[in-house]
Amino acid sequence: MYIQYGSRNDLNVFGLINGNIYVSFKPIKKVEALAIAYGRVIAIGNNNYVRRIVHELGGEVIDIGKRTVIPGFIDAHLHLDGVALTLKSLDLRGTRSINELKSKLKDFVDRNPDLEVIYGRGWDQELFIEGRWPTRYDIDDVVDDKPVILIRVCGHAALLNTKAMEDLDILRSKSKDVVRDEKGIPTGIVKESIIDIISSYVKGKLVKEYDKYIHDAINYLLSQGITTIGYVSADIKTVNSLLRLTREGKTLLRIYAYLDLSDFEKFLSFMNSPIYSDYVSVVGVKVFLDGSLGARTALLTKPYNDDPQNSGQELISVNDLTKLMDKAFSKGFQVAAHAIGDKAIDNAIVAYERVRSSIKRSDIHFRIEHASVIRPDQIRKLRELDVAVTIQPRFIISDWWVVKRVGTERVKWVYPFKTMKNEGITIGLSTDAPVEPSNPWETVYAAVTRGSLENIELSKYTAYEALSINEALHLYTYGSARVLNVKDIGKLLPGYKADFVVLSNDPLVTKPKELRRIKILEVWIGGLRVK
Ligand code: ZN
């Protein structure tokens, strides 16, 4: 394994000199050198200044040969256990037909004969030339002797083969989330509530050594230059694993966990407050207010443009959300609310306004996840209430059909990143991995180009909502840190933790279409090299 912890462990005090070092992206501040002591930046400036300090303190300097250094990426919203699962599963993103899906499935099954269950993710029927949803009969053709579970790109719907439906006892289920044909027979497509059942079933089958499984995912994220994550929909089992890995010195990734609703209840049965540490923290609860635009379950004020009878699904009532907020805030936890449609955001605002007066702390309590369809009045309101938002710019490219969903009247409300930034909302950048790739350059690229190079229809209507490279990098570092309520990461100013990455190129002088070619050469956390 290439990860070597503490290869510079001896250097409690050291300096990086001769670099192109961005210590902040807002304002943009660049220096030649910085000094680090015991995991934190202690000074920034020119080579001579830093050399002198390090010499006086008895450390050494490292010449980094003009290369670019930036603060480590902070992905404010991803699913760590989902990333782990993806590393053992079939990637179906970009599949253009049901036939192609079948051949990818066959190929994967042949290459992985030991898997007890075949798990895949990322298909999107909108891309299929057949112009229809796939069925279990399509994939029974390929595999009928072990369960096959293929999650749609949005994570809110799935395709199962007959064996999987039998194993999970779904054929006899009465749930409205099981899609049926005209005769009432399940087609193989399931939605929302059934997805949770599926996830724990799959995990149970695929995961033999859980710690190693999670560790692989951590190493994967670190190798991409991610030094801190907001781990959403976390479960206690994974948190235990993370605490163990940290204790054994196997990971330095900084993790802020937001438990899913049921594990939050379990957690409260033995803990009455958040856990804070330098590496693994449990800081909040994640709750779903609605579904996704892809599955037309995101909750909108007015019906879908391409489904006039349907305005989406409300997954929690305002009253229940208010109660949850009250409980979480009174014990010092944050609430992270998944709200994609504008009606879901309305619900979030109503609930938050009811409990807000009882909050005494001044940091971020409430964060809205995604806020994909957000009206100008809501943007102003969130600013006024100091509610943070995490955005996933890569959705712009995946949701290429979004204009059809919402119609041209609402199109200006979709992913209005520049407007939100200009209004002064606290914004964190994220990938929602494994929904989107965890590679930060994919996200920066999408934020900056807004799909214009892929001819995404949304970009034609809202090109003015593209972020600049330095804005995207600011939100991906300091912005995300603020959403997580962490005050000493996201910049490399004196006093901040020495979490940084060394790059092959300077992103601020890279053409947007070249951004995805930038390589992560080194990754450092708290002054220790992890890649
Ligand atoms: Zn998510």
Short mmCIF file of C-alpha atoms and ligand atoms in Angstrom, two decimals:
data_model
loop_
_atom_site.label_atom_id
_atom_site.label_comp_id
_atom_site.label_asym_id
_atom_site.label_seq_id
_atom_site.Cartn_x
_atom_site.Cartn_y
_atom_site.Cartn_z
CA MET A 1 0.00 0.00 0.00
CA TYR A 2 1.34 3.40 -0.93
CA ILE A 3 -0.01 5.25 2.09
CA GLN A 4 2.77 5.93 4.55
CA TYR A 5 1.77 7.66 7.69
CA GLY A 6 4.21 9.97 9.31
CA SER A 7 7.00 9.60 6.80
CA ARG A 8 7.96 13.06 8.12
CA ASN A 9 7.11 12.17 11.67
CA ASP A 10 10.56 13.21 12.81
CA LEU A 11 9.92 16.72 11.53
CA ASN A 12 7.85 18.22 14.28
CA VAL A 13 8.99 21.57 13.03
CA PHE A 14 9.59 22.03 9.34
CA GLY A 15 9.17 24.41 6.48
CA LEU A 16 8.04 24.15 2.88
CA ILE A 17 10.05 26.53 0.73
CA ASN A 18 10.25 27.48 -2.91
CA GLY A 19 6.58 26.80 -3.52
CA ASN A 20 3.58 28.31 -5.23
CA ILE A 21 1.44 28.13 -2.12
CA TYR A 22 -2.16 29.33 -1.93
CA VAL A 23 -2.90 29.90 1.73
CA SER A 24 -6.36 31.32 1.01
CA PHE A 25 -8.67 31.64 -1.99
CA LYS A 26 -10.75 34.49 -0.59
CA PRO A 27 -9.00 36.78 -0.67
CA ILE A 28 -6.50 35.07 -2.95
CA LYS A 29 -3.25 34.98 -1.04
CA LYS A 30 -0.15 33.26 -2.33
CA VAL A 31 3.21 32.79 -0.60
CA GLU A 32 6.56 31.19 -1.34
CA ALA A 33 6.97 29.35 1.91
CA LEU A 34 5.30 28.23 5.11
CA ALA A 35 6.46 26.90 8.46
CA ILE A 36 4.69 24.11 10.31
CA ALA A 37 5.00 23.02 13.92
CA TYR A 38 3.16 20.14 15.54
CA GLY A 39 0.59 19.86 12.82
CA ARG A 40 -0.24 23.52 12.37
CA VAL A 41 0.94 26.36 10.19
CA ILE A 42 2.94 28.78 12.32
CA ALA A 43 4.20 31.25 9.71
CA ILE A 44 3.86 32.14 6.04
CA GLY A 45 6.01 34.36 3.85
CA ASN A 46 9.07 34.28 1.63
CA ASN A 47 11.80 31.64 1.62
CA ASN A 48 14.26 33.56 3.78
CA TYR A 49 11.69 34.41 6.40
CA VAL A 50 10.53 30.80 6.78
CA ARG A 51 14.08 29.40 6.59
CA ARG A 52 15.09 31.65 9.48
CA ILE A 53 12.12 30.60 11.65
CA VAL A 54 12.63 26.90 11.02
CA HIS A 55 16.36 27.23 11.67
CA GLU A 56 15.79 29.05 14.96
CA LEU A 57 13.35 26.36 16.06
CA GLY A 58 15.69 23.53 15.09
CA GLY A 59 13.68 22.04 12.21
CA GLU A 60 14.42 21.39 8.54
CA VAL A 61 13.12 22.80 5.30
CA ILE A 62 11.75 20.90 2.31
CA ASP A 63 12.25 22.44 -1.11
CA ILE A 64 9.09 21.72 -3.10
CA GLY A 65 10.50 22.93 -6.39
CA LYS A 66 7.98 25.60 -7.41
CA ARG A 67 5.06 23.22 -7.24
CA THR A 68 1.57 24.39 -6.29
CA VAL A 69 0.19 23.78 -2.81
CA ILE A 70 -3.44 24.38 -1.78
CA PRO A 71 -5.43 23.56 1.36
CA GLY A 72 -6.79 19.97 1.33
CA PHE A 73 -10.23 19.45 -0.18
CA ILE A 74 -13.16 19.28 2.23
CA ASP A 75 -16.07 17.29 0.84
CA ALA A 76 -18.97 18.44 3.00
CA HIS A 77 -21.41 15.70 1.97
CA LEU A 78 -20.53 12.18 0.96
CA HIS A 79 -21.50 8.66 1.95
CA LEU A 80 -18.34 6.93 3.15
CA ASP A 81 -19.90 3.46 3.41
CA GLY A 82 -21.43 4.04 -0.02
CA VAL A 83 -18.00 4.85 -1.44
CA ALA A 84 -16.69 1.63 0.12
CA LEU A 85 -19.50 -0.30 -1.49
CA THR A 86 -18.89 1.32 -4.87
CA LEU A 87 -15.32 0.08 -4.82
CA LYS A 88 -16.78 -3.44 -4.90
CA SER A 89 -19.53 -2.83 -7.39
CA LEU A 90 -20.50 -2.38 -11.00
CA ASP A 91 -20.41 1.19 -12.31
CA LEU A 92 -23.30 1.76 -14.71
CA ARG A 93 -22.99 5.51 -15.19
CA GLY A 94 -23.28 6.62 -18.79
CA THR A 95 -24.90 3.34 -19.94
CA ARG A 96 -26.75 4.12 -23.17
CA SER A 97 -29.07 1.14 -23.58
CA ILE A 98 -30.60 -1.83 -21.80
CA ASN A 99 -28.44 -4.06 -23.97
CA GLU A 100 -25.30 -2.26 -22.87
CA LEU A 101 -26.43 -2.63 -19.25
CA LYS A 102 -26.83 -6.35 -19.80
CA SER A 103 -23.39 -6.75 -21.33
CA LYS A 104 -21.73 -4.72 -18.54
CA LEU A 105 -23.54 -6.92 -16.03
CA LYS A 106 -22.38 -10.12 -17.74
CA ASP A 107 -18.82 -8.85 -17.86
CA PHE A 108 -18.83 -7.91 -14.16
CA VAL A 109 -20.31 -11.25 -13.09
CA ASP A 110 -17.68 -13.13 -15.09
CA ARG A 111 -14.87 -11.10 -13.54
CA ASN A 112 -16.19 -11.45 -9.96
CA PRO A 113 -17.24 -15.08 -9.55
CA ASP A 114 -16.86 -14.94 -5.74
CA LEU A 115 -19.42 -12.24 -5.07
CA GLU A 116 -22.54 -13.55 -3.33
CA VAL A 117 -24.62 -10.68 -4.56
CA ILE A 118 -24.16 -8.52 -7.63
CA TYR A 119 -24.46 -4.87 -6.80
CA GLY A 120 -24.31 -2.02 -9.28
CA ARG A 121 -25.13 1.64 -9.46
CA GLY A 122 -25.55 4.58 -11.82
CA TRP A 123 -28.00 3.58 -14.59
CA ASP A 124 -30.41 6.17 -15.90
CA GLN A 125 -33.32 5.06 -18.11
CA GLU A 126 -33.42 8.57 -19.62
CA LEU A 127 -30.24 7.66 -21.48
CA PHE A 128 -31.53 4.33 -22.85
CA ILE A 129 -32.20 4.22 -26.56
CA GLU A 130 -35.03 1.76 -25.85
CA GLY A 131 -36.94 4.67 -24.26
CA ARG A 132 -38.34 2.58 -21.39
CA TRP A 133 -37.52 1.53 -17.83
CA PRO A 134 -35.60 -1.76 -17.57
CA THR A 135 -37.35 -4.77 -15.94
CA ARG A 136 -36.29 -7.76 -13.91
CA TYR A 137 -36.83 -9.96 -16.97
CA ASP A 138 -34.10 -8.01 -18.81
CA ILE A 139 -31.51 -8.92 -16.21
CA ASP A 140 -32.88 -12.41 -15.38
CA ASP A 141 -31.59 -13.20 -18.88
CA VAL A 142 -28.06 -12.54 -17.65
CA VAL A 143 -28.13 -13.71 -14.02
CA ASP A 144 -30.88 -15.77 -12.43
CA ASP A 145 -28.95 -17.78 -9.82
CA LYS A 146 -27.78 -14.96 -7.54
CA PRO A 147 -29.37 -11.71 -6.50
CA VAL A 148 -28.70 -8.69 -8.70
CA ILE A 149 -29.38 -5.20 -7.35
CA LEU A 150 -28.76 -2.18 -9.57
CA ILE A 151 -29.37 1.25 -8.04
CA ARG A 152 -30.48 4.09 -10.29
CA VAL A 153 -28.11 7.07 -10.65
CA CYS A 154 -30.16 9.13 -8.15
CA GLY A 155 -30.05 6.51 -5.37
CA HIS A 156 -33.84 6.66 -4.97
CA ALA A 157 -34.85 3.78 -7.27
CA ALA A 158 -33.42 0.36 -8.06
CA LEU A 159 -33.73 -2.52 -10.51
CA LEU A 160 -33.74 -6.03 -9.04
CA ASN A 161 -33.69 -9.42 -10.71
CA THR A 162 -36.27 -12.02 -9.70
CA LYS A 163 -33.81 -13.84 -7.42
CA ALA A 164 -33.18 -10.63 -5.45
CA MET A 165 -36.93 -9.94 -5.21
CA GLU A 166 -37.48 -13.46 -3.87
CA ASP A 167 -34.62 -13.22 -1.36
CA LEU A 168 -35.92 -9.88 -0.10
CA ASP A 169 -39.53 -11.05 -0.12
CA ILE A 170 -40.57 -8.14 -2.32
CA LEU A 171 -42.79 -10.07 -4.74
CA ARG A 172 -45.45 -10.35 -2.05
CA SER A 173 -44.93 -6.85 -0.63
CA LYS A 174 -47.87 -4.44 -0.62
CA SER A 175 -45.63 -1.35 -0.55
CA LYS A 176 -46.43 1.53 -2.89
CA ASP A 177 -42.71 1.76 -3.55
CA VAL A 178 -42.80 -1.48 -5.53
CA VAL A 179 -43.55 -0.60 -9.17
CA ARG A 180 -46.08 -2.91 -10.87
CA ASP A 181 -47.28 -3.52 -14.41
CA GLU A 182 -50.96 -3.25 -15.50
CA LYS A 183 -51.62 -6.73 -14.08
CA GLY A 184 -50.22 -5.72 -10.70
CA ILE A 185 -47.06 -7.80 -11.07
CA PRO A 186 -43.81 -6.21 -9.79
CA THR A 187 -41.62 -5.12 -12.70
CA GLY A 188 -38.35 -5.24 -10.82
CA ILE A 189 -38.23 -1.50 -10.10
CA VAL A 190 -38.46 -0.40 -6.46
CA LYS A 191 -38.24 3.03 -4.86
CA GLU A 192 -37.55 5.02 -1.68
CA SER A 193 -38.47 2.94 1.41
CA ILE A 194 -37.38 -0.33 -0.21
CA ILE A 195 -33.93 1.12 -0.96
CA ASP A 196 -33.02 1.24 2.74
CA ILE A 197 -33.91 -2.43 3.17
CA ILE A 198 -31.80 -3.27 0.14
CA SER A 199 -28.74 -1.36 1.36
CA SER A 200 -28.44 -3.21 4.62
CA TYR A 201 -29.05 -6.53 2.86
CA VAL A 202 -26.29 -5.82 0.32
CA LYS A 203 -23.85 -4.64 2.95
CA GLY A 204 -24.42 -7.78 4.98
CA LYS A 205 -23.62 -9.93 1.95
CA LEU A 206 -20.64 -8.02 0.58
CA VAL A 207 -18.77 -7.00 3.66
CA LYS A 208 -16.68 -9.64 5.33
CA GLU A 209 -13.97 -7.60 7.04
CA TYR A 210 -15.69 -4.34 7.72
CA ASP A 211 -12.69 -2.32 8.94
CA LYS A 212 -10.67 -3.14 5.84
CA TYR A 213 -13.63 -2.36 3.64
CA ILE A 214 -13.95 1.12 5.18
CA HIS A 215 -10.18 1.62 5.23
CA ASP A 216 -10.00 1.01 1.48
CA ALA A 217 -12.55 3.77 0.96
CA ILE A 218 -10.61 6.18 3.20
CA ASN A 219 -7.41 5.54 1.27
CA TYR A 220 -9.26 6.08 -1.97
CA LEU A 221 -10.52 9.49 -0.78
CA LEU A 222 -7.12 10.53 0.57
CA SER A 223 -5.44 9.66 -2.72
CA GLN A 224 -7.74 12.22 -4.38
CA GLY A 225 -6.61 15.03 -2.09
CA ILE A 226 -9.59 14.97 0.26
CA THR A 227 -8.43 15.64 3.81
CA THR A 228 -11.77 16.18 5.58
CA ILE A 229 -15.27 14.86 4.93
CA GLY A 230 -18.79 15.45 6.12
CA TYR A 231 -19.94 11.82 6.29
CA VAL A 232 -23.73 11.89 5.93
CA SER A 233 -26.29 9.16 6.63
CA ALA A 234 -23.64 7.59 8.85
CA ASP A 235 -24.33 4.53 10.98
CA ILE A 236 -22.91 3.63 14.38
CA LYS A 237 -21.27 0.48 13.06
CA THR A 238 -19.15 2.52 10.65
CA VAL A 239 -18.38 5.13 13.30
CA ASN A 240 -17.10 2.32 15.54
CA SER A 241 -14.96 1.08 12.70
CA LEU A 242 -13.59 4.60 12.14
CA LEU A 243 -12.75 5.03 15.81
CA ARG A 244 -10.92 1.68 15.75
CA LEU A 245 -8.96 2.54 12.59
CA THR A 246 -7.98 5.90 14.05
CA ARG A 247 -6.91 4.37 17.34
CA GLU A 248 -4.76 1.86 15.44
CA GLY A 249 -3.10 4.75 13.59
CA LYS A 250 -4.45 3.60 10.23
CA THR A 251 -6.21 6.79 9.22
CA LEU A 252 -5.78 10.51 9.62
CA LEU A 253 -8.76 11.57 7.48
CA ARG A 254 -10.84 14.10 9.40
CA ILE A 255 -14.41 12.85 9.52
CA TYR A 256 -17.53 14.71 10.71
CA ALA A 257 -20.39 12.22 10.88
CA TYR A 258 -24.11 12.97 10.56
CA LEU A 259 -26.02 9.88 11.65
CA ASP A 260 -29.08 8.69 9.82
CA LEU A 261 -32.33 9.03 11.71
CA SER A 262 -32.55 5.58 13.28
CA ASP A 263 -28.89 5.47 14.30
CA PHE A 264 -29.23 8.97 15.75
CA GLU A 265 -31.97 7.64 18.05
CA LYS A 266 -29.72 4.73 19.04
CA PHE A 267 -26.83 7.11 19.64
CA LEU A 268 -28.99 9.28 21.90
CA SER A 269 -29.76 6.23 24.02
CA PHE A 270 -26.16 6.29 25.31
CA MET A 271 -24.79 9.76 24.41
CA ASN A 272 -26.32 13.10 25.18
CA SER A 273 -23.98 15.32 23.19
CA PRO A 274 -21.84 15.34 20.05
CA ILE A 275 -18.36 13.79 20.02
CA TYR A 276 -15.56 16.06 18.88
CA SER A 277 -12.05 14.93 18.09
CA ASP A 278 -9.33 15.84 15.61
CA TYR A 279 -10.18 12.83 13.45
CA VAL A 280 -13.57 11.24 14.07
CA SER A 281 -16.43 13.42 15.26
CA VAL A 282 -20.16 12.76 15.51
CA VAL A 283 -21.80 16.13 15.03
CA GLY A 284 -25.29 15.77 13.70
CA VAL A 285 -28.22 13.96 12.17
CA LYS A 286 -29.17 13.65 8.51
CA VAL A 287 -32.84 13.65 7.54
CA PHE A 288 -34.60 13.32 4.19
CA LEU A 289 -37.33 15.85 3.42
CA ASP A 290 -37.91 14.65 -0.14
CA GLY A 291 -36.53 12.40 -2.87
CA SER A 292 -34.79 13.24 -6.15
CA LEU A 293 -35.56 15.06 -9.39
CA GLY A 294 -34.48 12.00 -11.37
CA ALA A 295 -37.16 9.79 -9.81
CA ARG A 296 -39.63 12.74 -9.71
CA THR A 297 -39.85 12.39 -5.93
CA ALA A 298 -38.25 15.77 -5.11
CA LEU A 299 -41.02 17.88 -3.56
CA LEU A 300 -42.01 20.87 -5.71
CA THR A 301 -44.50 23.69 -5.08
CA LYS A 302 -45.98 23.14 -8.54
CA PRO A 303 -46.16 19.83 -10.41
CA TYR A 304 -43.44 18.46 -12.62
CA ASN A 305 -43.38 19.91 -16.10
CA ASP A 306 -43.16 16.39 -17.56
CA ASP A 307 -45.60 14.80 -15.08
CA PRO A 308 -48.41 17.30 -14.42
CA GLN A 309 -50.18 15.11 -11.81
CA ASN A 310 -47.09 14.81 -9.64
CA SER A 311 -45.38 17.27 -7.28
CA GLY A 312 -43.08 14.77 -5.57
CA GLN A 313 -43.01 13.12 -2.16
CA GLU A 314 -42.89 14.61 1.32
CA LEU A 315 -40.76 12.21 3.38
CA ILE A 316 -41.20 13.90 6.77
CA SER A 317 -43.90 16.25 8.01
CA VAL A 318 -43.07 19.76 9.17
CA ASN A 319 -44.19 18.81 12.69
CA ASP A 320 -41.93 15.79 12.88
CA LEU A 321 -39.05 17.79 11.47
CA THR A 322 -39.63 20.51 14.07
CA LYS A 323 -39.53 17.91 16.85
CA LEU A 324 -36.33 16.41 15.50
CA MET A 325 -34.68 19.84 15.26
CA ASP A 326 -35.75 20.72 18.77
CA LYS A 327 -34.23 17.52 20.13
CA ALA A 328 -31.01 17.77 18.11
CA PHE A 329 -30.34 21.47 18.71
CA SER A 330 -31.05 21.27 22.43
CA LYS A 331 -28.28 18.66 22.75
CA GLY A 332 -25.84 20.58 20.54
CA PHE A 333 -26.16 18.56 17.32
CA GLN A 334 -26.46 19.94 13.81
CA VAL A 335 -29.30 18.93 11.52
CA ALA A 336 -28.51 18.25 7.84
CA ALA A 337 -31.71 18.19 5.83
CA HIS A 338 -31.84 16.70 2.36
CA ALA A 339 -34.17 19.09 0.47
CA ILE A 340 -34.06 19.15 -3.32
CA GLY A 341 -37.39 20.67 -4.39
CA ASP A 342 -38.52 24.18 -3.48
CA LYS A 343 -41.47 22.87 -1.43
CA ALA A 344 -39.09 20.74 0.66
CA ILE A 345 -37.00 23.88 1.24
CA ASP A 346 -40.18 25.73 2.32
CA ASN A 347 -40.83 22.95 4.84
CA ALA A 348 -37.27 23.20 6.12
CA ILE A 349 -37.60 26.95 6.58
CA VAL A 350 -40.95 26.71 8.39
CA ALA A 351 -39.61 24.10 10.82
CA TYR A 352 -36.38 25.99 11.45
CA GLU A 353 -38.18 29.26 12.12
CA ARG A 354 -40.28 27.54 14.78
CA VAL A 355 -37.31 26.35 16.82
CA ARG A 356 -34.74 28.98 16.02
CA SER A 357 -35.51 31.33 18.89
CA SER A 358 -34.47 28.67 21.41
CA ILE A 359 -30.96 28.32 19.97
CA LYS A 360 -28.17 30.00 21.85
CA ARG A 361 -25.02 28.97 19.93
CA SER A 362 -23.87 31.23 17.14
CA ASP A 363 -22.40 28.63 14.75
CA ILE A 364 -24.19 26.75 11.96
CA HIS A 365 -26.98 24.55 13.31
CA PHE A 366 -28.92 23.80 10.25
CA ARG A 367 -27.67 22.84 6.83
CA ILE A 368 -29.72 22.13 3.75
CA GLU A 369 -28.35 19.46 1.47
CA HIS A 370 -28.60 20.00 -2.31
CA ALA A 371 -31.21 22.84 -2.50
CA SER A 372 -31.39 22.03 -6.21
CA VAL A 373 -34.56 24.00 -7.04
CA ILE A 374 -34.47 27.12 -4.89
CA ARG A 375 -36.38 30.37 -5.36
CA PRO A 376 -34.84 33.84 -4.86
CA ASP A 377 -37.05 34.51 -1.81
CA GLN A 378 -35.74 31.29 -0.25
CA ILE A 379 -32.14 32.24 -0.93
CA ARG A 380 -32.66 35.55 0.91
CA LYS A 381 -34.42 33.76 3.75
CA LEU A 382 -31.62 31.21 4.22
CA ARG A 383 -29.10 34.05 4.37
CA GLU A 384 -31.20 35.86 6.96
CA LEU A 385 -31.57 32.69 9.06
CA ASP A 386 -27.87 31.78 8.63
CA VAL A 387 -28.71 28.36 7.24
CA ALA A 388 -25.84 26.70 5.38
CA VAL A 389 -26.22 24.90 2.07
CA THR A 390 -24.11 22.15 0.57
CA ILE A 391 -24.08 22.00 -3.19
CA GLN A 392 -22.97 19.30 -5.64
CA PRO A 393 -21.98 21.01 -8.90
CA ARG A 394 -21.44 17.67 -10.67
CA PHE A 395 -25.23 17.18 -10.57
CA ILE A 396 -25.45 19.74 -13.38
CA ILE A 397 -23.86 17.26 -15.75
CA SER A 398 -25.69 14.17 -14.46
CA ASP A 399 -29.08 15.92 -14.39
CA TRP A 400 -28.83 16.92 -18.06
CA TRP A 401 -32.61 16.39 -18.40
CA VAL A 402 -33.52 18.83 -15.63
CA VAL A 403 -35.02 21.54 -17.88
CA LYS A 404 -37.62 19.05 -19.09
CA ARG A 405 -38.47 18.16 -15.46
CA VAL A 406 -38.98 21.67 -14.12
CA GLY A 407 -39.89 23.58 -17.31
CA THR A 408 -38.36 26.79 -18.61
CA GLU A 409 -40.17 29.04 -16.12
CA ARG A 410 -38.41 27.47 -13.15
CA VAL A 411 -35.09 26.87 -14.86
CA LYS A 412 -33.41 29.91 -13.30
CA TRP A 413 -34.04 28.41 -9.86
CA VAL A 414 -32.00 25.32 -10.64
CA TYR A 415 -28.50 25.19 -9.10
CA PRO A 416 -28.16 29.00 -8.80
CA PHE A 417 -24.68 28.77 -7.28
CA LYS A 418 -23.39 32.23 -8.14
CA THR A 419 -26.54 33.91 -6.85
CA MET A 420 -26.37 31.97 -3.58
CA LYS A 421 -22.71 32.89 -3.19
CA ASN A 422 -23.37 36.57 -3.97
CA GLU A 423 -26.22 36.64 -1.46
CA GLY A 424 -23.72 35.57 1.18
CA ILE A 425 -25.05 32.12 2.05
CA THR A 426 -22.58 29.80 3.79
CA ILE A 427 -21.88 27.23 1.08
CA GLY A 428 -19.91 23.99 1.18
CA LEU A 429 -18.93 22.02 -1.89
CA SER A 430 -19.40 18.29 -2.10
CA THR A 431 -19.89 15.31 -4.36
CA ASP A 432 -22.53 13.21 -2.63
CA ALA A 433 -20.21 10.31 -3.57
CA PRO A 434 -20.94 7.64 -4.62
CA VAL A 435 -23.77 9.50 -6.38
CA GLU A 436 -21.08 11.51 -8.17
CA PRO A 437 -17.38 10.64 -8.40
CA SER A 438 -15.45 11.74 -5.30
CA ASN A 439 -12.64 13.20 -7.45
CA PRO A 440 -12.66 16.93 -6.51
CA TRP A 441 -11.54 18.08 -9.96
CA GLU A 442 -14.73 16.69 -11.48
CA THR A 443 -16.67 18.95 -9.11
CA VAL A 444 -14.51 22.03 -9.70
CA TYR A 445 -14.78 21.45 -13.44
CA ALA A 446 -18.57 21.22 -13.27
CA ALA A 447 -18.88 24.33 -11.07
CA VAL A 448 -16.74 26.35 -13.45
CA THR A 449 -17.99 25.11 -16.83
CA ARG A 450 -21.58 24.45 -15.73
CA GLY A 451 -21.91 21.76 -18.38
CA SER A 452 -21.34 24.20 -21.24
CA LEU A 453 -18.69 21.94 -22.79
CA GLU A 454 -21.12 19.00 -22.66
CA ASN A 455 -23.89 21.12 -24.17
CA ILE A 456 -26.06 20.71 -21.10
CA GLU A 457 -29.35 22.53 -21.70
CA LEU A 458 -29.35 24.14 -18.25
CA SER A 459 -26.08 25.92 -19.04
CA LYS A 460 -27.72 27.71 -21.96
CA TYR A 461 -30.32 29.26 -19.67
CA THR A 462 -28.13 29.92 -16.66
CA ALA A 463 -24.53 30.36 -17.83
CA TYR A 464 -24.27 33.32 -15.44
CA GLU A 465 -24.47 30.94 -12.47
CA ALA A 466 -21.02 29.44 -13.18
CA LEU A 467 -18.44 29.93 -10.41
CA SER A 468 -14.88 31.06 -11.05
CA ILE A 469 -12.07 28.60 -10.25
CA ASN A 470 -10.98 30.49 -7.16
CA GLU A 471 -14.59 30.76 -5.93
CA ALA A 472 -15.05 27.01 -6.36
CA LEU A 473 -11.79 26.30 -4.54
CA HIS A 474 -12.70 28.70 -1.73
CA LEU A 475 -16.04 26.95 -1.21
CA TYR A 476 -14.40 23.51 -1.47
CA THR A 477 -11.99 24.36 1.36
CA TYR A 478 -12.96 27.18 3.68
CA GLY A 479 -16.66 27.13 2.70
CA SER A 480 -17.03 23.46 3.55
CA ALA A 481 -15.13 23.96 6.82
CA ARG A 482 -17.66 26.60 7.83
CA VAL A 483 -20.58 24.30 7.05
CA LEU A 484 -18.97 21.70 9.32
CA ASN A 485 -18.40 24.35 12.00
CA VAL A 486 -14.66 23.71 12.03
CA LYS A 487 -12.68 26.90 12.48
CA ASP A 488 -9.07 25.86 11.90
CA ILE A 489 -9.09 24.07 8.54
CA GLY A 490 -9.69 25.20 4.95
CA LYS A 491 -6.91 27.81 4.81
CA LEU A 492 -3.17 27.65 5.44
CA LEU A 493 -2.85 30.80 7.51
CA PRO A 494 -0.93 30.71 10.80
CA GLY A 495 -2.96 28.79 13.39
CA TYR A 496 -4.70 26.58 10.85
CA LYS A 497 -4.06 22.85 10.68
CA ALA A 498 -1.45 21.88 8.12
CA ASP A 499 -3.80 19.93 5.82
CA PHE A 500 -2.67 20.46 2.25
CA VAL A 501 -2.13 18.90 -1.15
CA VAL A 502 0.70 19.32 -3.64
CA LEU A 503 -0.50 19.60 -7.25
CA SER A 504 0.97 18.96 -10.68
CA ASN A 505 -0.38 22.30 -11.96
CA ASP A 506 -1.65 25.62 -10.68
CA PRO A 507 -5.47 25.45 -11.02
CA LEU A 508 -5.79 29.24 -11.18
CA VAL A 509 -3.84 29.38 -14.42
CA THR A 510 -5.33 26.17 -15.86
CA LYS A 511 -7.94 26.33 -18.62
CA PRO A 512 -11.31 25.05 -17.37
CA LYS A 513 -11.34 22.12 -19.73
CA GLU A 514 -7.91 21.02 -18.47
CA LEU A 515 -8.84 21.12 -14.78
CA ARG A 516 -9.60 17.41 -14.62
CA ARG A 517 -6.03 16.60 -15.65
CA ILE A 518 -4.50 18.14 -12.53
CA LYS A 519 -2.76 15.43 -10.51
CA ILE A 520 -2.63 15.16 -6.75
CA LEU A 521 1.07 14.52 -6.07
CA GLU A 522 1.17 14.60 -2.27
CA VAL A 523 -1.38 14.78 0.53
CA TRP A 524 -0.59 16.00 4.05
CA ILE A 525 -2.83 16.03 7.10
CA GLY A 526 -1.79 17.81 10.28
CA GLY A 527 1.77 18.06 8.97
CA LEU A 528 2.00 14.31 8.24
CA ARG A 529 2.31 12.96 4.75
CA VAL A 530 -0.40 10.43 3.86
CA LYS A 531 0.27 10.19 0.13
ZN ZN B 1 -26.29 12.27 -0.19
#
